[in-house]
């Protein structure tokens, strides 16, 4: 059937149709990247674009654009089929930031063969959507993606984060920090919990358990149970999470590795002081003025918590930049990109 693909034409009813392929099965893995997929679909719908998940069981192919999340090899076949049937393909990847380490790991993956499907996928892409200039640099210098095929689309925040007063640091709920994110070694919640106990400050953790990290989760859970300074919510509704962040005294993400952590952007939108790991993700413009700590050192994290308690206004990122992450702003930019394909 493929040789007749170019003869197939469909009437989309005047509205562009986008069908979306997720990075992973959400019954097993679900995180910030997956949340962004849903927010992106909603932002496109607000712009009058028909954006829905691709139904693998349906024979209906009357759509215009395939939006794939992730560069996993399992996407290789659906992308090839999409191009054979004259669909435009855009990809939102999970990319590291450029550095000798990330470049060498990519080269090793090519030699071993693990990353060769990625090159085939990228050869079919019409547009690669990255979250910032750091990811774009990796795509250009390491993956050799042409600059004109790359667009920057930042993380989308819930619209309720944009309707708050300036710098609401004082609250009536007591002094506490929030750390939001699934419980993982790279997100470093265990060291943060030890630092909170050492400092004597309350930290509220929000994050689910991930498969394959049971030993780390068990240690974290035992520590939480041993201290009344620590609270752990495995899940909160979006409304409750926003309220928790609004009433907090600061947000802390002492991670070893992140792309563009949503809770850091949320802190910026709310005018909250922000404590980050001293890693490459912390250099993004949205996190300017944030206090940085050594994520491998409990003492450094504890010192960061103390400094924010002493002078919180010093470590508040500027709110004006975060408008880039407003759903309306992102939706308009995405629509423009789709219309240019």
Coordinates of C-alpha atoms in Angstrom, one line a residue:
X1 CA 0.0 0.0 0.0
X2 CA 2.9 2.4 0.6
X3 CA 3.6 3.1 -3.1
X4 CA 0.1 4.7 -3.4
X5 CA 0.6 6.9 -0.3
X6 CA 1.2 10.1 -2.2
X7 CA -2.1 9.8 -4.0
X8 CA -4.1 9.7 -0.7
X9 CA -5.7 13.1 0.2
X10 CA -8.1 13.9 3.0
X11 CA -10.4 16.7 3.8
X12 CA -9.6 17.9 7.3
X13 CA -12.7 20.1 7.4
X14 CA -10.5 23.2 7.4
X15 CA -9.0 22.5 10.8
X16 CA -5.5 21.2 11.2
X17 CA -5.3 17.8 12.9
X18 CA -2.5 16.7 15.1
X19 CA -2.1 13.2 16.5
X20 CA 0.2 12.6 19.4
X21 CA 2.4 9.6 20.3
X22 CA 3.5 9.4 24.0
X23 CA 7.0 8.8 25.2
X24 CA 6.1 5.8 27.4
X25 CA 3.1 3.8 28.8
X26 CA 1.7 6.1 31.5
X27 CA 0.5 3.1 33.5
X28 CA 4.2 2.4 34.3
X29 CA 5.9 5.7 34.0
X30 CA 4.4 9.2 34.3
X31 CA 6.3 12.4 35.1
X32 CA 6.7 16.0 34.1
X33 CA 7.5 15.2 30.5
X34 CA 4.2 13.4 30.1
X35 CA 2.3 16.2 31.9
X36 CA 3.7 18.5 29.3
X37 CA 2.3 16.4 26.5
X38 CA -1.2 16.8 27.8
X39 CA -0.7 20.6 28.4
X40 CA 0.6 20.9 24.8
X41 CA -2.5 19.2 23.4
X42 CA -4.7 21.5 25.4
X43 CA -2.8 24.6 24.3
X44 CA -3.2 23.6 20.7
X45 CA -7.0 23.0 21.2
X46 CA -7.3 26.5 22.5
X47 CA -5.9 27.7 19.2
X48 CA -8.5 25.8 17.2
X49 CA -6.3 22.8 16.4
X50 CA -7.6 19.3 16.7
X51 CA -5.0 17.7 18.9
X52 CA -5.6 14.2 20.2
X53 CA -3.6 11.0 21.1
X54 CA -3.0 8.7 18.1
X55 CA -5.4 5.8 18.3
X56 CA -3.3 2.7 17.3
X57 CA -6.5 0.7 16.9
X58 CA -8.2 3.1 14.5
X59 CA -7.8 3.0 10.7
X60 CA -8.5 6.7 10.4
X61 CA -5.5 8.5 9.0
X62 CA -7.1 11.8 8.3
X63 CA -4.7 14.0 10.2
X64 CA -1.9 16.4 9.1
X65 CA 0.8 16.2 11.7
X66 CA 2.3 13.5 13.9
X67 CA 3.7 14.8 17.2
X68 CA 6.0 12.3 18.8
X69 CA 7.3 12.7 22.3
X70 CA 10.8 11.2 22.9
X71 CA 13.5 9.9 20.6
X72 CA 13.1 6.2 21.6
X73 CA 13.8 3.6 19.0
X74 CA 10.2 2.2 19.4
X75 CA 9.0 5.3 17.6
X76 CA 11.0 4.6 14.5
X77 CA 8.3 2.6 12.7
X78 CA 5.4 4.9 13.3
X79 CA 7.5 7.9 12.1
X80 CA 8.5 6.1 8.9
X81 CA 4.9 5.2 8.2
X82 CA 3.8 8.8 8.9
X83 CA 6.3 10.1 6.3
X84 CA 5.2 7.5 3.8
X85 CA 1.7 8.8 4.1
X86 CA 2.8 12.4 3.7
X87 CA 2.3 13.4 7.3
X88 CA 4.5 16.2 8.8
X89 CA 6.4 14.9 11.8
X90 CA 7.4 17.0 14.8
X91 CA 9.3 15.6 17.8
X92 CA 9.7 16.8 21.4
X93 CA 12.8 15.0 22.7
X94 CA 14.3 14.4 26.1
X95 CA 17.8 15.7 25.3
X96 CA 20.8 16.2 27.6
X97 CA 22.7 19.5 27.7
X98 CA 25.8 19.9 25.6
X99 CA 29.1 18.9 27.2
X100 CA 32.0 16.6 26.5
X101 CA 30.4 13.9 28.7
X102 CA 27.0 14.0 26.8
X103 CA 28.8 14.1 23.5
X104 CA 31.0 11.1 24.3
X105 CA 28.1 9.1 25.6
X106 CA 26.2 9.8 22.4
X107 CA 29.3 8.7 20.4
X108 CA 29.6 5.5 22.4
X109 CA 25.9 4.8 21.8
X110 CA 26.4 5.1 18.1
X111 CA 29.4 2.7 18.1
X112 CA 27.4 0.2 20.1
X113 CA 24.4 0.6 17.9
X114 CA 22.0 1.7 20.6
X115 CA 21.6 5.2 19.2
X116 CA 21.6 4.5 15.5
X117 CA 17.7 4.4 15.3
X118 CA 17.8 8.0 16.7
X119 CA 19.6 9.2 13.6
X120 CA 17.1 7.5 11.4
X121 CA 14.3 9.2 13.3
X122 CA 15.9 12.6 13.1
X123 CA 16.3 12.2 9.3
X124 CA 12.5 12.2 9.0
X125 CA 11.7 15.0 11.4
X126 CA 10.2 18.3 10.0
X127 CA 10.6 20.2 13.3
X128 CA 12.4 19.4 16.6
X129 CA 10.9 21.2 19.6
X130 CA 13.4 21.7 22.5
X131 CA 12.8 23.6 25.8
X132 CA 15.7 26.0 25.7
X133 CA 19.0 27.0 24.1
X134 CA 21.0 24.4 26.0
X135 CA 19.1 21.6 24.4
X136 CA 19.2 23.3 21.0
X137 CA 23.0 23.4 21.3
X138 CA 23.2 19.6 21.9
X139 CA 20.8 19.0 18.9
X140 CA 22.9 21.1 16.6
X141 CA 26.4 20.2 17.7
X142 CA 26.0 16.6 18.6
X143 CA 22.9 15.3 16.7
X144 CA 23.7 17.5 13.7
X145 CA 20.1 18.7 13.3
X146 CA 19.9 21.8 11.0
X147 CA 19.2 25.0 12.9
X148 CA 16.2 25.8 10.8
X149 CA 14.5 22.5 12.0
X150 CA 14.7 23.5 15.6
X151 CA 12.3 25.6 17.6
X152 CA 12.3 26.4 21.3
X153 CA 9.1 25.7 23.2
X154 CA 9.4 26.1 27.0
X155 CA 7.6 24.1 29.6
X156 CA 3.9 25.1 29.9
X157 CA 2.6 26.1 33.4
X158 CA -0.9 25.9 34.7
X159 CA -2.6 29.2 34.0
X160 CA -3.4 29.6 37.8
X161 CA 0.3 30.3 38.4
X162 CA 0.0 33.6 36.6
X163 CA -2.8 35.1 38.8
X164 CA -0.8 35.7 42.0
X165 CA 0.4 38.8 43.8
X166 CA 4.1 39.8 43.7
X167 CA 6.5 37.9 46.0
X168 CA 4.0 36.4 48.4
X169 CA 6.7 35.0 50.7
X170 CA 5.0 35.6 54.0
X171 CA 2.1 33.3 54.8
X172 CA 0.0 32.2 57.8
X173 CA 0.8 28.5 57.3
X174 CA 4.3 28.4 58.9
X175 CA 7.7 28.4 57.3
X176 CA 8.1 25.4 55.0
X177 CA 9.8 24.5 51.7
X178 CA 8.3 22.4 48.9
X179 CA 10.1 19.8 46.8
X180 CA 8.0 18.4 44.0
X181 CA 9.0 15.5 41.8
X182 CA 8.9 11.7 41.7
X183 CA 11.2 10.0 44.3
X184 CA 14.4 9.3 42.4
X185 CA 18.1 9.3 43.3
X186 CA 18.8 12.0 40.6
X187 CA 16.2 14.2 42.3
X188 CA 18.1 13.9 45.5
X189 CA 15.2 13.9 48.0
X190 CA 17.1 11.8 50.5
X191 CA 19.9 14.3 51.0
X192 CA 17.4 17.1 51.1
X193 CA 15.5 15.4 53.9
X194 CA 18.7 15.0 55.9
X195 CA 19.5 18.7 55.3
X196 CA 16.1 19.7 56.5
X197 CA 16.5 17.8 59.7
X198 CA 20.0 19.2 60.2
X199 CA 18.6 22.8 59.6
X200 CA 15.4 22.3 61.6
X201 CA 13.2 23.5 58.7
X202 CA 10.0 21.8 57.4
X203 CA 10.0 20.4 53.9
X204 CA 6.9 19.0 52.1
X205 CA 7.7 16.5 49.4
X206 CA 5.3 15.8 46.6
X207 CA 6.1 12.9 44.3
X208 CA 5.2 9.3 43.4
X209 CA 7.2 6.1 43.7
X210 CA 8.9 4.9 40.5
X211 CA 9.6 1.3 39.6
X212 CA 13.2 0.2 39.9
X213 CA 14.1 2.4 42.8
X214 CA 12.6 0.6 45.8
X215 CA 15.7 0.6 48.0
X216 CA 16.1 4.4 47.6
X217 CA 12.4 4.9 48.2
X218 CA 12.5 2.7 51.4
X219 CA 15.3 4.8 52.9
X220 CA 13.5 8.0 52.1
X221 CA 10.2 6.8 53.6
X222 CA 11.9 5.6 56.8
X223 CA 13.5 9.0 57.2
X224 CA 10.2 10.9 56.6
X225 CA 8.5 8.7 59.2
X226 CA 11.3 9.4 61.7
X227 CA 10.9 13.2 61.7
X228 CA 7.9 15.6 62.2
X229 CA 9.8 18.1 60.0
X230 CA 9.1 16.1 56.9
X231 CA 5.8 15.5 55.0
X232 CA 5.4 13.3 51.9
X233 CA 2.4 13.4 49.6
X234 CA 2.6 10.8 46.9
X235 CA -0.1 12.6 44.9
X236 CA -1.9 15.9 45.1
X237 CA -4.6 17.4 42.9
X238 CA -3.5 20.3 40.7
X239 CA -5.5 22.7 42.9
X240 CA -4.0 21.4 46.1
X241 CA -0.4 21.5 44.7
X242 CA -0.9 25.1 43.6
X243 CA -2.3 26.0 47.0
X244 CA 0.7 24.3 48.7
X245 CA 3.2 26.2 46.6
X246 CA 1.4 29.5 47.1
X247 CA 1.5 29.1 50.8
X248 CA 5.1 27.9 50.9
X249 CA 8.2 30.0 51.9
X250 CA 10.4 28.6 49.1
X251 CA 10.9 25.8 46.6
X252 CA 13.9 23.5 46.5
X253 CA 15.2 21.2 43.7
X254 CA 18.7 20.0 44.7
X255 CA 18.7 17.6 41.7
X256 CA 21.8 16.2 40.0
X257 CA 20.1 16.3 36.6
X258 CA 17.0 18.1 35.2
X259 CA 15.9 19.5 31.9
X260 CA 13.5 22.3 32.8
X261 CA 11.9 21.4 36.1
X262 CA 8.3 22.6 36.3
X263 CA 8.4 23.2 40.0
X264 CA 11.3 25.7 39.5
X265 CA 9.3 27.6 36.9
X266 CA 6.3 27.5 39.2
X267 CA 8.4 29.1 42.0
X268 CA 9.5 31.8 39.5
X269 CA 5.8 32.5 38.6
X270 CA 4.8 32.7 42.2
X271 CA 7.8 34.9 43.2
X272 CA 9.2 32.3 45.6
X273 CA 12.9 31.9 46.6
X274 CA 14.4 29.0 44.8
X275 CA 17.2 26.6 45.8
X276 CA 18.7 24.5 43.0
X277 CA 21.6 22.1 42.5
X278 CA 24.7 23.8 41.1
X279 CA 24.3 22.0 37.7
X280 CA 23.8 23.0 34.1
X281 CA 20.0 23.1 34.3
X282 CA 20.2 25.9 36.9
X283 CA 21.8 28.3 34.4
X284 CA 18.5 28.8 32.5
X285 CA 17.3 32.4 32.3
X286 CA 14.1 31.5 34.2
X287 CA 16.2 30.6 37.3
X288 CA 18.2 33.8 37.5
X289 CA 18.9 34.9 41.2
X290 CA 18.3 31.3 42.5
X291 CA 20.6 30.1 45.2
X292 CA 22.8 27.2 44.1
X293 CA 24.1 24.3 46.3
X294 CA 26.3 21.3 45.8
X295 CA 23.7 18.5 45.4
X296 CA 26.2 15.8 46.6
X297 CA 26.6 17.6 50.0
X298 CA 24.0 17.6 52.8
X299 CA 25.9 20.4 54.4
X300 CA 25.7 22.6 51.3
X301 CA 22.0 21.9 50.9
X302 CA 21.4 22.7 54.6
X303 CA 23.4 25.9 54.2
X304 CA 21.2 26.9 51.2
X305 CA 18.0 26.4 53.2
X306 CA 19.4 28.6 56.0
X307 CA 20.4 31.4 53.7
X308 CA 16.9 31.5 52.2
X309 CA 15.4 31.6 55.7
X310 CA 17.7 34.5 56.6
X311 CA 17.1 36.6 53.4
X312 CA 14.5 35.1 51.1
X313 CA 14.1 38.1 48.7
X314 CA 17.7 37.7 47.5
X315 CA 16.9 34.4 45.8
X316 CA 13.6 35.1 44.0
X317 CA 13.9 34.7 40.2
X318 CA 12.4 37.5 38.0
X319 CA 8.8 37.0 37.2
X320 CA 8.8 38.9 33.8
X321 CA 10.5 36.1 32.0
X322 CA 8.1 33.4 33.0
X323 CA 5.4 34.7 30.7
X324 CA 7.1 32.6 28.0
X325 CA 5.5 29.6 29.8
X326 CA 2.0 30.9 29.8
X327 CA -0.4 28.4 28.0
X328 CA -1.6 31.1 25.6
X329 CA 1.9 32.2 24.6
X330 CA 3.0 28.7 24.0
X331 CA -0.2 27.8 22.1
X332 CA 0.3 30.8 19.7
X333 CA 3.9 29.9 19.1
X334 CA 3.0 26.2 18.4
X335 CA 0.3 27.2 16.0
X336 CA 2.7 29.4 14.1
X337 CA 5.2 26.5 13.9
X338 CA 2.5 24.1 12.6
X339 CA 1.3 26.5 10.0
X340 CA 4.9 26.9 8.8
X341 CA 5.4 23.2 8.1

